[in-house]
């Protein structure tokens, strides 16, 4: 939720301000964002190089607004003649165990093997947990790729998580 009065004061302060979150143009501020098209393309290429012909994306309900990574990933898969199943979890409204259970049920329905891109590394870690609950083998049945390359999350995941680095320091 944006505080409109605060944004107005920032705009009128004369101090240079750039937004690093939310949809471009939020609050009338100039914005700098990661290239979501490039993220989706890197993911598709990563999976295709490993022989995958089935794809899936796991995000959350906020993405219906921003960022459009899942939609871009799906469109790239379909433009290559493939299908891409998409799952948007109710991220903040459900307890983690409930999210994992719903996700496990969805993962069981996917044709295997499948290359799955997750919204970010936290969501990818939940996918790995849901795979365990569903009795699915990673990466043989479901290969999981995260976004943000958060070293702690990736290394602590079981199995360790592969992730696309967006280089937030350079963007900032």
PDB file of C-alpha atoms in Angstrom:
ATOM      1  CA  UNK A   1       0.000   0.000   0.000  1.00  0.00           C
ATOM      2  CA  UNK A   2       1.387   3.371  -1.034  1.00  0.00           C
ATOM      3  CA  UNK A   3       1.076   6.412   1.216  1.00  0.00           C
ATOM      4  CA  UNK A   4      -0.142   8.973  -1.332  1.00  0.00           C
ATOM      5  CA  UNK A   5       0.702  11.986   0.875  1.00  0.00           C
ATOM      6  CA  UNK A   6       4.271  10.746   1.325  1.00  0.00           C
ATOM      7  CA  UNK A   7       4.651  10.213  -2.419  1.00  0.00           C
ATOM      8  CA  UNK A   8       3.299  13.719  -3.072  1.00  0.00           C
ATOM      9  CA  UNK A   9       5.801  15.202  -0.615  1.00  0.00           C
ATOM     10  CA  UNK A  10       8.651  13.277  -2.260  1.00  0.00           C
ATOM     11  CA  UNK A  11       7.631  14.523  -5.700  1.00  0.00           C
ATOM     12  CA  UNK A  12       7.453  18.124  -4.486  1.00  0.00           C
ATOM     13  CA  UNK A  13      10.682  18.028  -2.417  1.00  0.00           C
ATOM     14  CA  UNK A  14      13.022  18.627  -5.328  1.00  0.00           C
ATOM     15  CA  UNK A  15      15.154  15.688  -4.148  1.00  0.00           C
ATOM     16  CA  UNK A  16      15.815  13.101  -6.857  1.00  0.00           C
ATOM     17  CA  UNK A  17      13.751   9.983  -6.067  1.00  0.00           C
ATOM     18  CA  UNK A  18      13.567   6.681  -7.934  1.00  0.00           C
ATOM     19  CA  UNK A  19      11.192   3.828  -7.143  1.00  0.00           C
ATOM     20  CA  UNK A  20      12.660   0.333  -6.936  1.00  0.00           C
ATOM     21  CA  UNK A  21       9.420  -1.539  -6.220  1.00  0.00           C
ATOM     22  CA  UNK A  22       5.917  -1.894  -7.563  1.00  0.00           C
ATOM     23  CA  UNK A  23       4.689  -1.386 -11.106  1.00  0.00           C
ATOM     24  CA  UNK A  24       6.545   1.226 -13.187  1.00  0.00           C
ATOM     25  CA  UNK A  25       5.039   4.672 -12.645  1.00  0.00           C
ATOM     26  CA  UNK A  26       3.710   3.864  -9.175  1.00  0.00           C
ATOM     27  CA  UNK A  27       3.093   7.122  -7.370  1.00  0.00           C
ATOM     28  CA  UNK A  28       4.283   9.117 -10.375  1.00  0.00           C
ATOM     29  CA  UNK A  29       7.923   8.314  -9.591  1.00  0.00           C
ATOM     30  CA  UNK A  30      10.521   7.331 -12.163  1.00  0.00           C
ATOM     31  CA  UNK A  31      11.383   3.650 -11.750  1.00  0.00           C
ATOM     32  CA  UNK A  32      14.231   1.245 -12.296  1.00  0.00           C
ATOM     33  CA  UNK A  33      13.338  -2.433 -12.715  1.00  0.00           C
ATOM     34  CA  UNK A  34      14.912  -5.744 -13.617  1.00  0.00           C
ATOM     35  CA  UNK A  35      14.217  -6.860 -17.171  1.00  0.00           C
ATOM     36  CA  UNK A  36      11.488  -9.453 -16.640  1.00  0.00           C
ATOM     37  CA  UNK A  37      11.538 -10.420 -20.330  1.00  0.00           C
ATOM     38  CA  UNK A  38      15.200 -11.361 -19.954  1.00  0.00           C
ATOM     39  CA  UNK A  39      14.450 -13.362 -16.791  1.00  0.00           C
ATOM     40  CA  UNK A  40      11.747 -15.371 -18.594  1.00  0.00           C
ATOM     41  CA  UNK A  41      13.996 -15.912 -21.623  1.00  0.00           C
ATOM     42  CA  UNK A  42      16.940 -17.064 -19.488  1.00  0.00           C
ATOM     43  CA  UNK A  43      14.669 -19.553 -17.722  1.00  0.00           C
ATOM     44  CA  UNK A  44      13.186 -20.988 -20.938  1.00  0.00           C
ATOM     45  CA  UNK A  45      16.652 -21.306 -22.475  1.00  0.00           C
ATOM     46  CA  UNK A  46      18.024 -22.961 -19.316  1.00  0.00           C
ATOM     47  CA  UNK A  47      15.286 -25.590 -19.361  1.00  0.00           C
ATOM     48  CA  UNK A  48      15.386 -26.129 -23.157  1.00  0.00           C
ATOM     49  CA  UNK A  49      19.169 -26.682 -23.049  1.00  0.00           C
ATOM     50  CA  UNK A  50      18.457 -29.473 -20.569  1.00  0.00           C
ATOM     51  CA  UNK A  51      15.873 -31.083 -22.842  1.00  0.00           C
ATOM     52  CA  UNK A  52      12.638 -29.975 -21.167  1.00  0.00           C
ATOM     53  CA  UNK A  53       9.552 -29.633 -23.351  1.00  0.00           C
ATOM     54  CA  UNK A  54       7.016 -29.081 -20.547  1.00  0.00           C
ATOM     55  CA  UNK A  55       6.993 -25.929 -18.464  1.00  0.00           C
ATOM     56  CA  UNK A  56       5.296 -24.489 -15.401  1.00  0.00           C
ATOM     57  CA  UNK A  57       5.377 -21.251 -13.462  1.00  0.00           C
ATOM     58  CA  UNK A  58       4.608 -20.748  -9.779  1.00  0.00           C
ATOM     59  CA  UNK A  59       3.944 -17.245  -8.516  1.00  0.00           C
ATOM     60  CA  UNK A  60       1.442 -15.500  -6.296  1.00  0.00           C
ATOM     61  CA  UNK A  61      -1.673 -13.401  -6.696  1.00  0.00           C
ATOM     62  CA  UNK A  62       0.234 -10.091  -6.517  1.00  0.00           C
ATOM     63  CA  UNK A  63       1.769 -10.821  -9.928  1.00  0.00           C
ATOM     64  CA  UNK A  64      -1.499 -10.232 -11.693  1.00  0.00           C
ATOM     65  CA  UNK A  65      -0.450  -6.591 -11.218  1.00  0.00           C
ATOM     66  CA  UNK A  66       3.398  -6.716 -11.280  1.00  0.00           C
ATOM     67  CA  UNK A  67       5.856  -8.156 -12.265  1.00  0.00           C
ATOM     68  CA  UNK A  68       4.572 -10.073 -15.292  1.00  0.00           C
ATOM     69  CA  UNK A  69       7.290 -12.750 -15.198  1.00  0.00           C
ATOM     70  CA  UNK A  70       4.853 -15.673 -15.211  1.00  0.00           C
ATOM     71  CA  UNK A  71       2.887 -14.306 -18.160  1.00  0.00           C
ATOM     72  CA  UNK A  72       6.100 -13.631 -20.093  1.00  0.00           C
ATOM     73  CA  UNK A  73       7.402 -17.141 -19.328  1.00  0.00           C
ATOM     74  CA  UNK A  74       4.098 -18.702 -20.457  1.00  0.00           C
ATOM     75  CA  UNK A  75       4.068 -16.684 -23.696  1.00  0.00           C
ATOM     76  CA  UNK A  76       7.654 -17.687 -24.497  1.00  0.00           C
ATOM     77  CA  UNK A  77       6.843 -21.350 -23.937  1.00  0.00           C
ATOM     78  CA  UNK A  78       3.734 -21.146 -26.115  1.00  0.00           C
ATOM     79  CA  UNK A  79       5.545 -19.250 -28.883  1.00  0.00           C
ATOM     80  CA  UNK A  80       7.959 -22.213 -29.005  1.00  0.00           C
ATOM     81  CA  UNK A  81       5.058 -24.636 -29.423  1.00  0.00           C
ATOM     82  CA  UNK A  82       5.003 -25.795 -25.782  1.00  0.00           C
ATOM     83  CA  UNK A  83       2.516 -25.522 -22.959  1.00  0.00           C
ATOM     84  CA  UNK A  84       3.064 -23.834 -19.620  1.00  0.00           C
ATOM     85  CA  UNK A  85       0.920 -24.465 -16.560  1.00  0.00           C
ATOM     86  CA  UNK A  86       0.659 -21.461 -14.237  1.00  0.00           C
ATOM     87  CA  UNK A  87      -0.129 -21.456 -10.519  1.00  0.00           C
ATOM     88  CA  UNK A  88      -0.743 -18.325  -8.463  1.00  0.00           C
ATOM     89  CA  UNK A  89      -0.782 -19.013  -4.727  1.00  0.00           C
ATOM     90  CA  UNK A  90      -2.716 -16.840  -2.292  1.00  0.00           C
ATOM     91  CA  UNK A  91       0.584 -15.783  -0.733  1.00  0.00           C
ATOM     92  CA  UNK A  92      -0.280 -13.763   2.346  1.00  0.00           C
ATOM     93  CA  UNK A  93      -3.722 -15.132   3.086  1.00  0.00           C
ATOM     94  CA  UNK A  94      -2.784 -18.760   3.699  1.00  0.00           C
ATOM     95  CA  UNK A  95      -0.587 -20.328   6.341  1.00  0.00           C
ATOM     96  CA  UNK A  96       2.605 -21.782   4.885  1.00  0.00           C
ATOM     97  CA  UNK A  97       1.552 -25.403   5.512  1.00  0.00           C
ATOM     98  CA  UNK A  98      -1.721 -24.802   3.692  1.00  0.00           C
ATOM     99  CA  UNK A  99       0.082 -23.150   0.740  1.00  0.00           C
ATOM    100  CA  UNK A 100       2.497 -26.089   0.543  1.00  0.00           C
ATOM    101  CA  UNK A 101      -0.408 -28.559   0.585  1.00  0.00           C
ATOM    102  CA  UNK A 102      -2.263 -26.755  -2.219  1.00  0.00           C
ATOM    103  CA  UNK A 103       0.936 -26.440  -4.206  1.00  0.00           C
ATOM    104  CA  UNK A 104       1.738 -30.165  -3.765  1.00  0.00           C
ATOM    105  CA  UNK A 105      -1.695 -31.051  -5.112  1.00  0.00           C
ATOM    106  CA  UNK A 106      -1.108 -28.845  -8.186  1.00  0.00           C
ATOM    107  CA  UNK A 107       2.414 -30.234  -8.737  1.00  0.00           C
ATOM    108  CA  UNK A 108       1.064 -33.799  -8.837  1.00  0.00           C
ATOM    109  CA  UNK A 109      -1.190 -32.829 -11.786  1.00  0.00           C
ATOM    110  CA  UNK A 110       1.657 -31.572 -13.965  1.00  0.00           C
ATOM    111  CA  UNK A 111       2.904 -33.768 -16.826  1.00  0.00           C
ATOM    112  CA  UNK A 112       6.447 -34.902 -16.040  1.00  0.00           C
ATOM    113  CA  UNK A 113       9.246 -34.127 -16.490  1.00  0.00           C
ATOM    114  CA  UNK A 114       8.664 -30.376 -16.206  1.00  0.00           C
ATOM    115  CA  UNK A 115      10.879 -27.305 -15.893  1.00  0.00           C
ATOM    116  CA  UNK A 116       9.342 -24.950 -13.317  1.00  0.00           C
ATOM    117  CA  UNK A 117      10.218 -21.292 -12.857  1.00  0.00           C
ATOM    118  CA  UNK A 118       9.229 -19.743  -9.522  1.00  0.00           C
ATOM    119  CA  UNK A 119       8.485 -16.061  -8.899  1.00  0.00           C
ATOM    120  CA  UNK A 120      11.482 -15.738  -6.589  1.00  0.00           C
ATOM    121  CA  UNK A 121      13.755 -17.873  -4.446  1.00  0.00           C
ATOM    122  CA  UNK A 122      11.332 -17.976  -1.502  1.00  0.00           C
ATOM    123  CA  UNK A 123       8.561 -19.307  -3.729  1.00  0.00           C
ATOM    124  CA  UNK A 124      11.029 -21.782  -5.300  1.00  0.00           C
ATOM    125  CA  UNK A 125      11.925 -23.071  -1.851  1.00  0.00           C
ATOM    126  CA  UNK A 126       8.227 -23.601  -1.137  1.00  0.00           C
ATOM    127  CA  UNK A 127       7.989 -25.521  -4.422  1.00  0.00           C
ATOM    128  CA  UNK A 128      10.844 -27.779  -3.282  1.00  0.00           C
ATOM    129  CA  UNK A 129       9.025 -28.378   0.012  1.00  0.00           C
ATOM    130  CA  UNK A 130       5.782 -29.086  -1.878  1.00  0.00           C
ATOM    131  CA  UNK A 131       7.648 -31.579  -4.101  1.00  0.00           C
ATOM    132  CA  UNK A 132       8.715 -33.475  -0.959  1.00  0.00           C
ATOM    133  CA  UNK A 133       5.139 -33.485   0.347  1.00  0.00           C
ATOM    134  CA  UNK A 134       3.899 -34.709  -3.061  1.00  0.00           C
ATOM    135  CA  UNK A 135       6.588 -37.409  -3.281  1.00  0.00           C
ATOM    136  CA  UNK A 136       8.064 -35.865  -6.454  1.00  0.00           C
ATOM    137  CA  UNK A 137      11.760 -36.067  -7.293  1.00  0.00           C
ATOM    138  CA  UNK A 138      13.778 -32.922  -7.996  1.00  0.00           C
ATOM    139  CA  UNK A 139      15.190 -32.470 -10.625  1.00  0.00           C
ATOM    140  CA  UNK A 140      14.177 -35.739 -12.344  1.00  0.00           C
ATOM    141  CA  UNK A 141      10.430 -35.074 -12.329  1.00  0.00           C
ATOM    142  CA  UNK A 142      10.398 -31.335 -11.589  1.00  0.00           C
ATOM    143  CA  UNK A 143      13.399 -29.087 -12.208  1.00  0.00           C
ATOM    144  CA  UNK A 144      13.003 -25.900 -10.166  1.00  0.00           C
ATOM    145  CA  UNK A 145      14.546 -22.513 -10.936  1.00  0.00           C
ATOM    146  CA  UNK A 146      14.215 -19.460  -8.683  1.00  0.00           C
ATOM    147  CA  UNK A 147      14.778 -15.754  -9.282  1.00  0.00           C
ATOM    148  CA  UNK A 148      17.015 -13.319  -7.332  1.00  0.00           C
ATOM    149  CA  UNK A 149      19.881 -15.717  -6.550  1.00  0.00           C
ATOM    150  CA  UNK A 150      19.610 -15.202  -2.787  1.00  0.00           C
ATOM    151  CA  UNK A 151      22.681 -17.129  -1.660  1.00  0.00           C
ATOM    152  CA  UNK A 152      21.319 -18.087   1.760  1.00  0.00           C
ATOM    153  CA  UNK A 153      17.983 -19.363   0.430  1.00  0.00           C
ATOM    154  CA  UNK A 154      19.594 -21.215  -2.481  1.00  0.00           C
ATOM    155  CA  UNK A 155      22.261 -22.946  -0.386  1.00  0.00           C
ATOM    156  CA  UNK A 156      19.927 -23.837   2.487  1.00  0.00           C
ATOM    157  CA  UNK A 157      17.303 -25.347   0.172  1.00  0.00           C
ATOM    158  CA  UNK A 158      17.169 -29.120  -0.114  1.00  0.00           C
ATOM    159  CA  UNK A 159      18.297 -29.824  -2.786  1.00  0.00           C
ATOM    160  CA  UNK A 160      20.277 -26.601  -3.319  1.00  0.00           C
ATOM    161  CA  UNK A 161      18.368 -24.238  -5.575  1.00  0.00           C
ATOM    162  CA  UNK A 162      19.444 -22.882  -8.955  1.00  0.00           C
ATOM    163  CA  UNK A 163      18.403 -19.278  -9.473  1.00  0.00           C
ATOM    164  CA  UNK A 164      18.539 -16.415 -11.959  1.00  0.00           C
ATOM    165  CA  UNK A 165      20.542 -13.453 -10.698  1.00  0.00           C
ATOM    166  CA  UNK A 166      18.941 -10.074 -11.386  1.00  0.00           C
ATOM    167  CA  UNK A 167      21.931  -8.127 -10.036  1.00  0.00           C
ATOM    168  CA  UNK A 168      19.978  -5.769  -7.791  1.00  0.00           C
ATOM    169  CA  UNK A 169      23.130  -3.819  -6.852  1.00  0.00           C
ATOM    170  CA  UNK A 170      23.739  -2.913 -10.485  1.00  0.00           C
ATOM    171  CA  UNK A 171      20.067  -2.013 -11.020  1.00  0.00           C
ATOM    172  CA  UNK A 172      20.172   0.246  -7.942  1.00  0.00           C
TER     173      UNK A 172
END
